[in-house]
Amino acid sequence: MPAAQDLTSTPSWRALGDHYAKVRDSHLRQLFAQDPQRGTKMTAEGAGLFLDYSKNRIHDDTLGLLVKLADEAGLRGKIDAMFRGDKINITENRAVLHTALRLPRGATIMVDGENVVPQVHAVLDKMGAFCDRVRKGEWKGHTGKRIKNIVNVGIGGSDLGPVMAYEALRHYTDRNMTFRFVSNVDGIDFVEATHDLDPSETLFIISSKTFTTLETMTNAQSARDWLLKGLGGDAKAVAKHFVAVSTNAKKVSEFGIDTANMFEFWDWVGGRYSMDSAIGLSTMLAVGHAGFREMLDGFHTMDEHFRTTPFQKNLPVIMGLLALWYSDFFKSETIAVLPYEQYLKRFPAYLQQLTMESNGKHVTLAGKTVDYLTGAVYWGEPGTNGQHSFYQLIHQGTRLIPCDFLAFNHALTPLGRHHDILIANVLAQAEALAFGKTADEVRKEGTAEALVPHRVFEGNRPSNMIFADRLTPGVLGALVALYEHSVFVQGAIWNIDSFDQWGVELGKALAQKIIPELEAPAEPNLAHDSSTSNLIRRYRAGRR
Ligand code: G6Q
């Protein structure tokens, strides 16, 4: 494997640079016209997902050249190292084993001399037993009432996955239960999430890997106060209305939650890779034990596809390589993820953390500043809403924005012609982006000459189309694993640490310093820059 700083001088990178000079000027109109098989040939399938990548700005040999880069960057060995449990998160000296969370019972993965799979299943069994009791109404609140409301309190990786999964799997949830998610330290988040809930019927899940996160601990304390106020102040109520998901038993017990009601996970599960660990407790409460297992099986099927499929047919590898192709050769800045499935409305927000916290890095594993672009900005909204807002820029703006479209054969609850109309739209968008409309075509429609330039669509805007039969828990698992591994592929080639997140630390530390400066009764001595100090003084004056 080349030293990281040499990535751009490897033969495969140089070959891609030369190749890009040719591909850059090819139009998808031309590429499709030259090869009538392109739309069926440039496809791959795995774990219930079908990927059509034919509308990308690639030639027949592009993927092969990208695979050579992956080979030269040691992708095979890096995949094996991750699945084996090597400590590939080097800045935190941790294994990266979210794939162990979805292994079947009986599998073996050793971390520090211990097989972790039995631990994973012991926690899953404990979660299953707990969820059954709550769902059947056997777990009673302090006053003897059945628990009807679940409030997950967590942030970042301890929130985004649970929120996304709850919304995505809403069709499968117990509609007699209410699920809410509190993450922001802005008190409004808590106030709005609980304003119509009866404390005697409400269970809080305090989800925090470290159990020290400022936002979560602040919200957890407010939850405790809210509950006790609503239930007459008896501290014994906490045991019936709070459970914890954490790696930190000591802090959980200090908060007053019995560790018997703590669901454990491990330091080899990164926050943004944890929705399939005990962090998914709210998901399991919503869809039941069997639904959660089905989701884990979907993850696992994609893991196996990723681990065993040759790169040229490997969905996460293809998607990861294409993302890198656009970032590093076309210098595109962003990737839009556009689900044509309302239940996936939070999927782009979830992906923002997965992709950007993982690959938003500017140094290699060896600490050298990279001389290529790393992680793209991911963003998106569900179709068709985006079509009536930001798609304009994708169609006719000056930036290249590769798109991932997600669509399904079946609506979960069919309603008249809605689904056909929805799917017609996603297909039309991908077609319009790729092929556009020429000036001649516009003229033929009788458009006045002055308007012709405005109505031309250049086309040649690339997209992936990901299709599945319907959004089941298993398909959701496969979809998340697809992106997890696509992120891995990119990070592996860029030779960065996709599993740490030091970039979130500085702001956290500064906030801790500013809190007492805002709250001090006497005017504090401020040693910030003139802008920050002035803003602190203004805030203090405004609060007087
Ligand atoms: C994710 C990050 C981060 C983390 C939150 C919450 O990969 O590490 O988003 O999940 O900061 O952390 P806790 O779970 O420890 O509260």
mmCIF file of N, CA and C and ligand atoms in Angstrom, residues 155-158 208-210 213 271-272 353 357 501, ligand 1:
data_model
loop_
_atom_site.group_PDB
_atom_site.id
_atom_site.type_symbol
_atom_site.label_atom_id
_atom_site.label_comp_id
_atom_site.label_asym_id
_atom_site.label_seq_id
_atom_site.Cartn_x
_atom_site.Cartn_y
_atom_site.Cartn_z
ATOM 1 N N ILE A 155 -28.133 12.546 21.639
ATOM 2 C CA ILE A 155 -27.779 13.487 20.573
ATOM 3 C C ILE A 155 -26.739 12.846 19.644
ATOM 4 N N GLY A 156 -26.615 13.389 18.447
ATOM 5 C CA GLY A 156 -25.640 12.863 17.475
ATOM 6 C C GLY A 156 -25.952 11.412 17.172
ATOM 7 N N GLY A 157 -24.954 10.580 17.328
ATOM 8 C CA GLY A 157 -25.124 9.157 17.044
ATOM 9 C C GLY A 157 -26.142 8.491 17.956
ATOM 10 N N SER A 158 -26.431 9.090 19.084
ATOM 11 C CA SER A 158 -27.399 8.500 20.012
ATOM 12 C C SER A 158 -28.806 9.036 19.770
ATOM 13 N N SER A 208 -26.729 7.480 25.807
ATOM 14 C CA SER A 208 -25.453 8.184 25.714
ATOM 15 C C SER A 208 -24.320 7.201 25.940
ATOM 16 N N LYS A 209 -23.495 7.077 24.939
ATOM 17 C CA LYS A 209 -22.371 6.149 25.043
ATOM 18 C C LYS A 209 -21.499 6.498 26.250
ATOM 19 N N THR A 210 -21.184 7.779 26.373
ATOM 20 C CA THR A 210 -20.289 8.208 27.442
ATOM 21 C C THR A 210 -21.023 8.543 28.735
ATOM 22 N N THR A 213 -22.293 13.566 27.968
ATOM 23 C CA THR A 213 -22.563 14.590 26.957
ATOM 24 C C THR A 213 -23.468 15.686 27.529
ATOM 25 N N GLY A 271 -20.440 6.111 17.675
ATOM 26 C CA GLY A 271 -21.775 6.685 17.834
ATOM 27 C C GLY A 271 -22.601 6.654 16.555
ATOM 28 N N ARG A 272 -22.005 7.103 15.446
ATOM 29 C CA ARG A 272 -22.781 7.181 14.203
ATOM 30 C C ARG A 272 -22.968 5.818 13.544
ATOM 31 N N GLN A 353 -24.540 12.916 9.163
ATOM 32 C CA GLN A 353 -23.569 12.590 10.212
ATOM 33 C C GLN A 353 -22.673 11.433 9.791
ATOM 34 N N GLU A 357 -19.222 13.274 9.390
ATOM 35 C CA GLU A 357 -18.403 13.127 10.598
ATOM 36 C C GLU A 357 -17.317 12.077 10.336
ATOM 37 N N GLN A 501 -13.670 11.665 15.574
ATOM 38 C CA GLN A 501 -14.436 12.903 15.349
ATOM 39 C C GLN A 501 -13.875 14.021 16.217
HETATM 40 C C1 G6Q B 1 -20.748 9.931 16.670
HETATM 41 C C2 G6Q B 1 -20.224 10.930 17.563
HETATM 42 C C3 G6Q B 1 -21.240 11.779 18.279
HETATM 43 C C4 G6Q B 1 -21.869 11.116 19.510
HETATM 44 C C5 G6Q B 1 -22.598 12.191 20.315
HETATM 45 C C6 G6Q B 1 -23.277 11.616 21.521
HETATM 46 O O1 G6Q B 1 -20.084 9.151 16.038
HETATM 47 O O2 G6Q B 1 -19.327 10.329 18.429
HETATM 48 O O3 G6Q B 1 -22.273 12.207 17.432
HETATM 49 O O4 G6Q B 1 -22.721 10.095 19.130
HETATM 50 O O5 G6Q B 1 -21.689 13.181 20.689
HETATM 51 O O6 G6Q B 1 -22.366 11.011 22.370
HETATM 52 P P1 G6Q B 1 -22.831 10.149 23.581
HETATM 53 O O7 G6Q B 1 -23.577 8.963 23.052
HETATM 54 O O8 G6Q B 1 -21.593 9.757 24.324
HETATM 55 O O9 G6Q B 1 -23.747 11.003 24.406
#
